[in-house]
Short mmCIF file of N, CA, C and O in Angstrom, two decimals:
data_model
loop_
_atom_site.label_atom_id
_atom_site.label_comp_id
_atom_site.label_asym_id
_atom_site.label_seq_id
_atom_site.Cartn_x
_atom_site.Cartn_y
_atom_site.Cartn_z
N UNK A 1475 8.88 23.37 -39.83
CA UNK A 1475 8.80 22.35 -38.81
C UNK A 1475 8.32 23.02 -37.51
O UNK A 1475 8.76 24.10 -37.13
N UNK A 1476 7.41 22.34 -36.87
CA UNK A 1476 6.93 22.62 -35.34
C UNK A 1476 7.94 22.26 -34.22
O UNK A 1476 8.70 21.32 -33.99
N UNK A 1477 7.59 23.48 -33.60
CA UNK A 1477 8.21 22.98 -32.12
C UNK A 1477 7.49 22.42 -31.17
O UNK A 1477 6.52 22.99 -30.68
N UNK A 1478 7.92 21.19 -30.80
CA UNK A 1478 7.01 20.65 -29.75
C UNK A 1478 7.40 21.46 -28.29
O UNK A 1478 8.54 21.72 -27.89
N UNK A 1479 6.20 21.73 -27.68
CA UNK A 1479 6.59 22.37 -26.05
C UNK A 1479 6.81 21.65 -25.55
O UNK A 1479 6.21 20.58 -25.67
N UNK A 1480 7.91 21.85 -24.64
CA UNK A 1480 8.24 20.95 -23.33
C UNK A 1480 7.42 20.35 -22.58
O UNK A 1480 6.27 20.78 -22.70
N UNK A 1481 7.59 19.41 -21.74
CA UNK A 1481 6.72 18.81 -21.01
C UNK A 1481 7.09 19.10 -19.64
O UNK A 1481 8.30 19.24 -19.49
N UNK A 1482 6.11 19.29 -18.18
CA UNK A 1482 6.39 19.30 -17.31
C UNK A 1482 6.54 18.54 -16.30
O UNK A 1482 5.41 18.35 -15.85
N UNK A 1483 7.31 17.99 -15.68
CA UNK A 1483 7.07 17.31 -13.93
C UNK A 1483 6.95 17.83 -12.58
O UNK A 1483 7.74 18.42 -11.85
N UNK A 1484 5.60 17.41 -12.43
CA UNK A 1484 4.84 18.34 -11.16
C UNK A 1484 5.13 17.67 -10.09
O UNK A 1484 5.31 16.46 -10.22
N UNK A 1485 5.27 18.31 -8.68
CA UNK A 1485 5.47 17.14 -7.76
C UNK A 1485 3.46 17.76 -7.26
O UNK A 1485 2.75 18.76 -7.14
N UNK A 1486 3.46 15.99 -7.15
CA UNK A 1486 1.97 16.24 -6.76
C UNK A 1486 0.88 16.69 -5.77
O UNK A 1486 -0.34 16.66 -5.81
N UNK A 1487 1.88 17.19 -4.76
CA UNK A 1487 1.35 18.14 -3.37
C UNK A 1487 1.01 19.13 -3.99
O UNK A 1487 -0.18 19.45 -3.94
N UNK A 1488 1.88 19.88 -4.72
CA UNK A 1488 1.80 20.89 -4.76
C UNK A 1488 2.07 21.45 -6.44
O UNK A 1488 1.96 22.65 -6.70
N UNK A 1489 2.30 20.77 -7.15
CA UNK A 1489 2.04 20.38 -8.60
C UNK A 1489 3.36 21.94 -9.17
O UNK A 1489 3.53 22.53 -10.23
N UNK A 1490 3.94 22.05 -7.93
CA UNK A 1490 5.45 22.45 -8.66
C UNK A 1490 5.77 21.84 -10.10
O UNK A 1490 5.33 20.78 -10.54
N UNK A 1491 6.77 22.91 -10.84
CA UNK A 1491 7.54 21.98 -11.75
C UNK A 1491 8.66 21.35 -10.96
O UNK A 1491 9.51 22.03 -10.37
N UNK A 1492 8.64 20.23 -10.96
CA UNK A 1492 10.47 19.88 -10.79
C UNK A 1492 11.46 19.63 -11.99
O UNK A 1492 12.69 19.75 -12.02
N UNK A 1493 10.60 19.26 -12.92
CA UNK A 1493 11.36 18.90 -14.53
C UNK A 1493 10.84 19.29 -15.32
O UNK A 1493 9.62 19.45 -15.30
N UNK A 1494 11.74 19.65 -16.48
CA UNK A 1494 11.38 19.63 -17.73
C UNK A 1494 11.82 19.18 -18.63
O UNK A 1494 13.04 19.23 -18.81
N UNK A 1495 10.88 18.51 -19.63
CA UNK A 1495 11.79 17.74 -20.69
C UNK A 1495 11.44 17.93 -21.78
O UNK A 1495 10.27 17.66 -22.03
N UNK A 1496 12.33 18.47 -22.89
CA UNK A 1496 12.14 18.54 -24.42
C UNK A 1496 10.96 17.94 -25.03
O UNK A 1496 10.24 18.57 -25.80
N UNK A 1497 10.73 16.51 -24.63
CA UNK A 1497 10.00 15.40 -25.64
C UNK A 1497 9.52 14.78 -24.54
O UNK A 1497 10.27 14.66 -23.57
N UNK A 1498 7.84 14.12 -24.49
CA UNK A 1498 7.45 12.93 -24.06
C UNK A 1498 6.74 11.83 -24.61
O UNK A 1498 5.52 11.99 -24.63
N UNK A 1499 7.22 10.60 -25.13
CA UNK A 1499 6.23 9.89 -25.71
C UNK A 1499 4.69 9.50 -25.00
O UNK A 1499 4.64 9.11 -23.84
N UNK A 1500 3.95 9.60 -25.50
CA UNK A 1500 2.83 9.10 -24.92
C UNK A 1500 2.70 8.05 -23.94
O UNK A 1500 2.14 8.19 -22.85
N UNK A 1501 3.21 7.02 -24.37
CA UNK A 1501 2.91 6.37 -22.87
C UNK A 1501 3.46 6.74 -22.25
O UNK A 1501 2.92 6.72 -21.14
N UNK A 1502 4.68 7.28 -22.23
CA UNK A 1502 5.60 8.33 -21.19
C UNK A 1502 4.34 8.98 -20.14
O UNK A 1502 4.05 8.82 -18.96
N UNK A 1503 3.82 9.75 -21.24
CA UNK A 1503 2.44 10.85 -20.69
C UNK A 1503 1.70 10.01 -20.02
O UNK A 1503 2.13 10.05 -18.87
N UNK A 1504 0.77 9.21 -20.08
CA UNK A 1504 -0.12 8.34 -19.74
C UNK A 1504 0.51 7.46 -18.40
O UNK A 1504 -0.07 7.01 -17.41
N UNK A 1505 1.69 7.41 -18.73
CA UNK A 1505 2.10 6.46 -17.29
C UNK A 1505 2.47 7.95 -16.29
O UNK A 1505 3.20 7.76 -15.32
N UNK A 1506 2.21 8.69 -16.43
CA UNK A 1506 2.65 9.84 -15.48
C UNK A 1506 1.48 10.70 -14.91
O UNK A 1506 1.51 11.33 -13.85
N UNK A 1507 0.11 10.60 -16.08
CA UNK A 1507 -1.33 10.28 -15.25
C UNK A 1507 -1.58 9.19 -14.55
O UNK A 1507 -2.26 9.40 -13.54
N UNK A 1508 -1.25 7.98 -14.76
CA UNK A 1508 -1.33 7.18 -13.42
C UNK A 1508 -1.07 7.59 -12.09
O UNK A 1508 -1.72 7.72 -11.05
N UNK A 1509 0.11 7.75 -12.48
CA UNK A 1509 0.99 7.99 -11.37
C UNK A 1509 0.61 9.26 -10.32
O UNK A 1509 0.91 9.36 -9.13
N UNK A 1510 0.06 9.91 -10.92
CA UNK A 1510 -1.23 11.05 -10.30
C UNK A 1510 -2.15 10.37 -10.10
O UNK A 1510 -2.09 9.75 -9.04
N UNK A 1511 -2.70 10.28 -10.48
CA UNK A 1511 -4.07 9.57 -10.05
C UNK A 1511 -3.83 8.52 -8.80
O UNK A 1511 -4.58 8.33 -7.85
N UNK A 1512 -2.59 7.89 -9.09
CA UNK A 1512 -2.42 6.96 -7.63
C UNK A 1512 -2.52 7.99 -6.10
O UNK A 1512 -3.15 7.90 -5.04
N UNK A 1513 -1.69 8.81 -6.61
CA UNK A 1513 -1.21 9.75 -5.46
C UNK A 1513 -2.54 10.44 -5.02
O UNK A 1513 -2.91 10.74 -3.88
N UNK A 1514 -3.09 10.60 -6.11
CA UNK A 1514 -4.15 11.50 -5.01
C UNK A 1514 -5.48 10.71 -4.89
O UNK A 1514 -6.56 11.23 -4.58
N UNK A 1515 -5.25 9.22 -5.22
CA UNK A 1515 -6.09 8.45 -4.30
C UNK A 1515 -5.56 7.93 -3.39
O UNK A 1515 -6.37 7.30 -2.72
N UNK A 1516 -4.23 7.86 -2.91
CA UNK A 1516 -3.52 7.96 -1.48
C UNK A 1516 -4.14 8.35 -0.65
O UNK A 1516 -4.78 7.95 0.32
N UNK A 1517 -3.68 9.93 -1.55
CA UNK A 1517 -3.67 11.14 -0.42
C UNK A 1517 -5.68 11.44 0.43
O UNK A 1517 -6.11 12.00 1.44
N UNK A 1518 -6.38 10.58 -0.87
CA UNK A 1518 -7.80 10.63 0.11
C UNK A 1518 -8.34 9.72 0.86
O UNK A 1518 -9.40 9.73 1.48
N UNK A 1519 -7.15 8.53 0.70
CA UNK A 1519 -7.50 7.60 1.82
C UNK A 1519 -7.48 7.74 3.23
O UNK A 1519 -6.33 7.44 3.55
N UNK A 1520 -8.21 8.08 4.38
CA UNK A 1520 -8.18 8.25 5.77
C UNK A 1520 -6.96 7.65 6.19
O UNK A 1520 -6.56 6.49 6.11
N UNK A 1521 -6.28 9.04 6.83
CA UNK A 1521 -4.97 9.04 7.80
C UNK A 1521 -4.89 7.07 8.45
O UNK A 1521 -4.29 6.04 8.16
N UNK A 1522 -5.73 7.44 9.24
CA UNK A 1522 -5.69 5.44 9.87
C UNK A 1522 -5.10 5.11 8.90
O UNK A 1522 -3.88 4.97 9.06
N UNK A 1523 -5.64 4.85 7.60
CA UNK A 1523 -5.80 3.42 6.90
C UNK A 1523 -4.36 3.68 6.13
O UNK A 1523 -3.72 2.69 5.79
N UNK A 1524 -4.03 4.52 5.96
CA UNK A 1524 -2.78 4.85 5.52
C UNK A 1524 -1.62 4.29 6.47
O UNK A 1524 -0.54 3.82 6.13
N UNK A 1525 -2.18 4.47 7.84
CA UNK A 1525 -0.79 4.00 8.80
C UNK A 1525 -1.11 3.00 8.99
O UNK A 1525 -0.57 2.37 9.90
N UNK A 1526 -1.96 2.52 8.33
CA UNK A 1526 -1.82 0.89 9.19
C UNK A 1526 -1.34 0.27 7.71
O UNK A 1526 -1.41 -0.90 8.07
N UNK A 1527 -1.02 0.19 6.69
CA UNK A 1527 -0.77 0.28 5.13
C UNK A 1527 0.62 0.30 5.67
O UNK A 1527 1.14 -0.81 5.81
N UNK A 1528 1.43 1.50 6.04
CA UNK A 1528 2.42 1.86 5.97
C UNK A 1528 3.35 0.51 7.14
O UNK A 1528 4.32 -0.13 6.74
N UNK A 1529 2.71 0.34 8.65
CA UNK A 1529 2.81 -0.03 9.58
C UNK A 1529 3.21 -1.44 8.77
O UNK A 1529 4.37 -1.84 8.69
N UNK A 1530 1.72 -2.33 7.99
CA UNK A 1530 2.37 -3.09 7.45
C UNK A 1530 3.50 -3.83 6.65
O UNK A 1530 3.94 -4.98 6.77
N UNK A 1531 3.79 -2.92 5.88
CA UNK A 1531 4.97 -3.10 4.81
C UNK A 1531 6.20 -2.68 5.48
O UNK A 1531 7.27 -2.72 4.88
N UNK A 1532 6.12 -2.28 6.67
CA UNK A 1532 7.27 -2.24 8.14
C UNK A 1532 7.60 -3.58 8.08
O UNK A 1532 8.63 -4.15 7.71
N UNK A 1533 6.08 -4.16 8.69
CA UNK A 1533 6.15 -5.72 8.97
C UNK A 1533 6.88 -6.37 8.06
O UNK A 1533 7.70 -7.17 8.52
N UNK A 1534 6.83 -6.27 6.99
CA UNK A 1534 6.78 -7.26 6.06
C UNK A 1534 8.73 -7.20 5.48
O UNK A 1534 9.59 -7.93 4.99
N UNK A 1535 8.54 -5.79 5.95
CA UNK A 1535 10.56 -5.82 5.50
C UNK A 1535 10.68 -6.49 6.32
O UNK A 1535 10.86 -7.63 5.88
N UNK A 1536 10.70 -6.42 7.90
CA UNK A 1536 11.06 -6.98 8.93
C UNK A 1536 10.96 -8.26 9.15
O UNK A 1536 11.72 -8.71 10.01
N UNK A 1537 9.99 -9.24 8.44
CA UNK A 1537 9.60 -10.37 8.61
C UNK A 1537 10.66 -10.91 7.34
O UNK A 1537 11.25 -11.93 7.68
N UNK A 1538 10.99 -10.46 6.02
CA UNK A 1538 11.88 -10.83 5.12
C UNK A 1538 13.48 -10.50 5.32
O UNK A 1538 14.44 -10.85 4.64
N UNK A 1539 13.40 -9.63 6.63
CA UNK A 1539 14.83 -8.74 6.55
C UNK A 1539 16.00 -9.73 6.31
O UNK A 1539 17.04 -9.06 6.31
N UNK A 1540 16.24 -10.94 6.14
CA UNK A 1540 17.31 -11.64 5.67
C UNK A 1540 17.26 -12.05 4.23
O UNK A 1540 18.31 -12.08 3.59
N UNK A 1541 16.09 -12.36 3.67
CA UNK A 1541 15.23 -12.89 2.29
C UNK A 1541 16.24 -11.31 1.25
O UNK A 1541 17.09 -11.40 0.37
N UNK A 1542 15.57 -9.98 1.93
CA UNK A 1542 15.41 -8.86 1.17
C UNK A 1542 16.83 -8.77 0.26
O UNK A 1542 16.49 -8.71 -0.92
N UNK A 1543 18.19 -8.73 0.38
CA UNK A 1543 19.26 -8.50 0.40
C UNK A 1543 19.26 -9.26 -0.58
O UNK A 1543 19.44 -8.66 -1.64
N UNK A 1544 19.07 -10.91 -0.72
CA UNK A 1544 19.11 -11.49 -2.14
C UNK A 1544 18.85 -11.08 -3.24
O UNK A 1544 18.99 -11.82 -4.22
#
């Protein structure tokens, strides 16, 4: 019988391990390339557009802040 190698969790600045885990199912894998791929099309979106992104969803708690809690 084979040993499967561990799998790693990178944090994506800096693609550290933070985890490791025995086993990953594939979509496991595949949803964790997303999840990269989001981040570092974040991370190349221009500073502005990022704070005004961020600025918004301020708004938007703030405009629900009684709604949110339900």
């Amino acid at each position: 019988m084979t040993q499967t190698p561990p799998y790693h969790g990178n944090r994506p600045a800096d693609r550290e391990v933070t985890q490791t885990f025995p086993f990953a199912a594939d979509a496991e894998v595949a949803s964790t390339r997303r999840r990269d791929r989001g981040v570092t099309a974040w991370r190349l979106r221009p500073f502005a557009e990022r704070v005004a992104v961020v600025k918004r969803i301020a708004e938007l708690f703030t405009e629900r802040a009684t709604d949110l809690p339900r």
